[in-house]
Amino acid sequence: MKRSILLVDDDMLMREFITDYFKKEQWDVHEAENGRVALELFERFTVDLVVLDIMMPEMDGWSVCRRIREKSDVPIIMITARAEDDDQLMGFELGADEYVTKPLSPRVLVARATALMKRTERTVGREAEMLQYGDLSVNREAHTVTVAGQLVNLTPKEYDLLLFMIKHEGKVLAREYILNAVWGYDYLGDLRTVDTHVKKLRAKLGDAGKYIATVIRSGYRFESEA
């Protein structure tokens, strides 16, 4: 199975060096020279792994890792020239899966990436790809939603919104938190965007819209026992 990687490093020669090794192992590689470009590419492409340098211009690796973790569980390997324990602890606290220090061996990096993917795929394989709440079914592999067996035509953002709320089932989600996680910090819209999309999502889900509860003066909550 061919995998896809987002490689983020401001050192062009390092990127080229690492890219060559990943391509030899049949990986598709998307390259970004800074954090801003990395987030743009992450929104555009589906990737299986992120390899992320920490010290970069415009936006450092810590910030990129934090932003990615707000909306995705994609495996992340962080790279740094610093070997201090505090740096590694920071990376793990932000949700990084692996930590590699420079100078690094691209061959070893590819091997560690492959091992991480195997562990991740075994874990994902144990998770139910089909989420079921009464008549509401969400197929995470096919990215489809049905209610009482009928396919619901959701926009990508409506699907992302539903999945985000399901992921945080039972928790009250503030509108600002939802906006930042689903639309991103750079989105210029206001909190009414969330209300509008929730209203449309409920309408499309019909009776299953009951699972999305409004918490007055706070936000929204997905309740599987609605």
Short mmCIF file of C-alpha atoms in Angstrom, two decimals:
data_model
loop_
_atom_site.label_atom_id
_atom_site.label_comp_id
_atom_site.label_asym_id
_atom_site.label_seq_id
_atom_site.Cartn_x
_atom_site.Cartn_y
_atom_site.Cartn_z
CA MET A 1 0.00 0.00 0.00
CA LYS A 2 1.46 3.35 -1.05
CA ARG A 3 1.69 5.92 1.72
CA SER A 4 1.85 9.70 1.66
CA ILE A 5 4.05 11.96 3.79
CA LEU A 6 4.13 15.69 4.51
CA LEU A 7 7.79 16.66 4.99
CA VAL A 8 8.30 20.04 6.67
CA ASP A 9 11.82 21.53 6.89
CA ASP A 10 13.24 24.92 5.94
CA ASP A 11 16.51 23.31 4.77
CA MET A 12 15.99 22.59 1.07
CA LEU A 13 18.97 20.22 0.80
CA MET A 14 17.78 18.26 3.83
CA ARG A 15 14.30 17.98 2.31
CA GLU A 16 15.70 16.72 -0.99
CA PHE A 17 17.93 14.22 0.81
CA ILE A 18 15.07 12.83 2.93
CA THR A 19 12.61 12.90 0.02
CA ASP A 20 14.88 10.70 -2.12
CA TYR A 21 14.92 7.99 0.54
CA PHE A 22 11.16 8.05 1.07
CA LYS A 23 10.48 7.92 -2.66
CA LYS A 24 12.77 4.90 -2.98
CA GLU A 25 10.41 3.18 -0.54
CA GLN A 26 7.40 4.15 -2.69
CA TRP A 27 6.12 7.00 -0.53
CA ASP A 28 4.41 10.04 -2.06
CA VAL A 29 6.09 13.15 -0.62
CA HIS A 30 4.63 16.65 -0.17
CA GLU A 31 7.30 19.19 0.79
CA ALA A 32 6.86 22.39 2.80
CA GLU A 33 9.57 24.93 3.59
CA ASN A 34 7.80 26.49 6.58
CA GLY A 35 4.90 25.99 8.94
CA ARG A 36 2.44 28.16 7.05
CA VAL A 37 2.91 26.21 3.82
CA ALA A 38 2.75 22.97 5.79
CA LEU A 39 -0.73 23.76 7.11
CA GLU A 40 -1.91 24.77 3.64
CA LEU A 41 -0.71 21.45 2.19
CA PHE A 42 -2.21 19.53 5.11
CA GLU A 43 -5.61 21.00 4.25
CA ARG A 44 -5.21 20.19 0.54
CA PHE A 45 -3.87 16.64 0.68
CA THR A 46 -4.59 13.49 2.65
CA VAL A 47 -1.34 12.36 4.24
CA ASP A 48 -0.50 9.30 6.33
CA LEU A 49 2.44 10.83 8.18
CA VAL A 50 3.93 14.23 9.02
CA VAL A 51 7.69 14.66 9.49
CA LEU A 52 8.13 18.05 11.10
CA ASP A 53 11.21 20.12 11.86
CA ILE A 54 10.90 22.31 14.95
CA MET A 55 13.02 25.37 14.17
CA MET A 56 11.49 27.07 11.13
CA PRO A 57 10.63 30.60 9.99
CA GLU A 58 7.08 32.04 10.04
CA MET A 59 5.69 29.27 12.25
CA ASP A 60 7.70 26.80 14.31
CA GLY A 61 7.13 23.06 14.53
CA TRP A 62 5.50 23.30 17.95
CA SER A 63 2.75 25.54 16.55
CA VAL A 64 2.24 23.35 13.48
CA CYS A 65 1.99 20.21 15.62
CA ARG A 66 -0.55 21.89 17.90
CA ARG A 67 -2.67 23.04 14.96
CA ILE A 68 -2.63 19.61 13.31
CA ARG A 69 -3.54 17.88 16.56
CA GLU A 70 -6.63 20.04 16.94
CA LYS A 71 -8.19 18.30 13.96
CA SER A 72 -6.25 15.13 13.18
CA ASP A 73 -4.64 12.07 14.76
CA VAL A 74 -2.19 11.62 11.86
CA PRO A 75 1.17 10.25 13.11
CA ILE A 76 3.79 12.98 13.60
CA ILE A 77 7.58 12.61 13.80
CA MET A 78 9.35 15.74 15.04
CA ILE A 79 12.94 16.58 14.09
CA THR A 80 15.26 18.93 15.95
CA ALA A 81 18.92 19.80 16.38
CA ARG A 82 18.34 20.03 20.15
CA ALA A 83 18.42 16.88 22.26
CA GLU A 84 17.19 18.31 25.58
CA ASP A 85 14.62 16.26 27.47
CA ASP A 86 12.37 19.32 27.85
CA ASP A 87 12.08 19.59 24.07
CA GLN A 88 11.12 15.96 23.75
CA LEU A 89 8.57 16.25 26.57
CA MET A 90 7.08 19.31 24.87
CA GLY A 91 6.74 17.38 21.62
CA PHE A 92 5.02 14.45 23.29
CA GLU A 93 2.71 16.74 25.26
CA LEU A 94 1.64 18.36 21.99
CA GLY A 95 0.84 14.96 20.53
CA ALA A 96 3.98 13.98 18.60
CA ASP A 97 4.47 10.23 18.18
CA GLU A 98 8.23 10.11 17.58
CA TYR A 99 11.17 12.42 18.17
CA VAL A 100 14.37 12.37 16.06
CA THR A 101 17.47 14.50 16.65
CA LYS A 102 19.88 15.86 14.05
CA PRO A 103 22.19 14.85 12.52
CA LEU A 104 19.87 12.13 11.32
CA SER A 105 20.15 9.21 8.94
CA PRO A 106 17.42 9.34 6.26
CA ARG A 107 17.54 5.55 6.06
CA VAL A 108 16.87 5.27 9.80
CA LEU A 109 14.16 7.94 9.56
CA VAL A 110 12.37 5.94 6.86
CA ALA A 111 12.67 2.78 8.96
CA ARG A 112 11.21 4.53 12.01
CA ALA A 113 8.44 6.02 9.88
CA THR A 114 7.57 2.59 8.50
CA ALA A 115 7.53 1.07 11.98
CA LEU A 116 5.33 3.89 13.28
CA MET A 117 2.89 3.41 10.42
CA LYS A 118 2.64 -0.32 11.11
CA ARG A 119 1.85 0.36 14.77
CA THR A 120 -0.69 3.00 13.84
CA GLU A 121 -2.38 0.82 11.23
CA ARG A 122 -2.71 -2.04 13.71
CA THR A 123 -4.35 0.35 16.19
CA VAL A 124 -6.67 1.85 13.59
CA GLY A 125 -7.57 -1.61 12.40
CA ARG A 126 -8.88 -2.37 15.86
CA GLU A 127 -11.13 0.67 15.86
CA ALA A 128 -14.60 0.48 14.41
CA GLU A 129 -14.71 2.20 11.03
CA MET A 130 -18.50 2.30 11.31
CA LEU A 131 -19.91 4.54 14.04
CA GLN A 132 -23.53 3.84 14.96
CA TYR A 133 -25.90 5.98 16.99
CA GLY A 134 -29.47 4.72 16.61
CA ASP A 135 -30.39 5.32 12.95
CA LEU A 136 -27.29 7.48 12.41
CA SER A 137 -24.32 5.68 10.79
CA VAL A 138 -20.94 7.23 9.99
CA ASN A 139 -18.52 5.27 7.82
CA ARG A 140 -15.13 6.86 8.53
CA GLU A 141 -13.37 4.85 5.84
CA ALA A 142 -15.80 5.83 3.08
CA HIS A 143 -16.54 9.30 4.55
CA THR A 144 -20.28 8.67 4.26
CA VAL A 145 -23.20 9.33 6.58
CA THR A 146 -26.57 7.59 6.50
CA VAL A 147 -29.75 8.00 8.54
CA ALA A 148 -32.13 5.04 8.62
CA GLY A 149 -30.24 3.60 5.67
CA GLN A 150 -30.57 6.73 3.54
CA LEU A 151 -27.40 8.48 2.38
CA VAL A 152 -27.07 12.04 3.70
CA ASN A 153 -25.34 14.45 1.31
CA LEU A 154 -23.01 16.48 3.54
CA THR A 155 -20.48 19.05 2.44
CA PRO A 156 -16.85 18.36 3.47
CA LYS A 157 -17.10 20.95 6.26
CA GLU A 158 -20.40 19.51 7.53
CA TYR A 159 -18.82 16.05 7.60
CA ASP A 160 -15.74 17.39 9.41
CA LEU A 161 -17.97 19.20 11.89
CA LEU A 162 -20.01 16.06 12.62
CA LEU A 163 -16.91 13.89 13.03
CA PHE A 164 -15.26 16.47 15.29
CA MET A 165 -18.31 16.58 17.55
CA ILE A 166 -18.56 12.79 17.65
CA LYS A 167 -14.85 12.56 18.53
CA HIS A 168 -15.55 14.77 21.57
CA GLU A 169 -18.79 13.01 22.48
CA GLY A 170 -20.25 14.17 25.78
CA LYS A 171 -18.04 17.28 26.00
CA VAL A 172 -19.34 20.82 25.73
CA LEU A 173 -17.59 22.44 22.75
CA ALA A 174 -17.41 26.22 22.68
CA ARG A 175 -18.18 27.86 19.34
CA GLU A 176 -14.71 29.42 19.20
CA TYR A 177 -13.08 26.04 19.84
CA ILE A 178 -15.14 24.44 17.07
CA LEU A 179 -14.35 27.30 14.67
CA ASN A 180 -10.59 27.06 15.28
CA ALA A 181 -10.51 23.25 15.09
CA VAL A 182 -12.71 22.73 12.02
CA TRP A 183 -12.04 25.92 10.04
CA GLY A 184 -8.58 26.82 11.35
CA TYR A 185 -7.15 29.84 13.15
CA ASP A 186 -6.64 31.71 9.88
CA TYR A 187 -10.34 31.59 9.00
CA LEU A 188 -11.76 35.12 8.81
CA GLY A 189 -15.38 34.26 9.54
CA ASP A 190 -17.08 34.74 12.92
CA LEU A 191 -18.81 32.42 15.38
CA ARG A 192 -22.06 32.61 13.41
CA THR A 193 -20.36 30.31 10.89
CA VAL A 194 -20.55 27.52 13.48
CA ASP A 195 -24.22 28.18 14.26
CA THR A 196 -25.11 28.23 10.56
CA HIS A 197 -23.34 24.95 9.83
CA VAL A 198 -24.81 23.24 12.91
CA LYS A 199 -28.30 24.36 11.82
CA LYS A 200 -27.76 22.97 8.30
CA LEU A 201 -26.22 19.77 9.64
CA ARG A 202 -29.16 19.14 11.96
CA ALA A 203 -31.60 19.77 9.13
CA LYS A 204 -29.85 17.26 6.87
CA LEU A 205 -29.68 14.64 9.63
CA GLY A 206 -33.41 14.94 10.28
CA ASP A 207 -34.41 13.00 13.39
CA ALA A 208 -30.75 12.16 14.02
CA GLY A 209 -30.07 15.86 14.51
CA LYS A 210 -31.22 15.33 18.08
CA TYR A 211 -27.76 14.01 18.92
CA ILE A 212 -26.34 17.54 18.55
CA ALA A 213 -27.45 19.40 21.65
CA THR A 214 -27.24 23.15 22.19
CA VAL A 215 -25.71 24.13 25.53
CA ILE A 216 -27.04 27.61 26.28
CA ARG A 217 -24.36 30.31 26.52
CA SER A 218 -21.66 27.66 26.02
CA GLY A 219 -21.80 25.90 22.65
CA TYR A 220 -22.73 22.42 21.49
CA ARG A 221 -22.41 18.83 22.63
CA PHE A 222 -22.82 15.50 20.83
CA GLU A 223 -25.00 13.24 22.99
CA SER A 224 -25.22 9.60 21.90
CA GLU A 225 -27.93 8.97 24.50
CA ALA A 226 -30.20 11.74 23.23
#
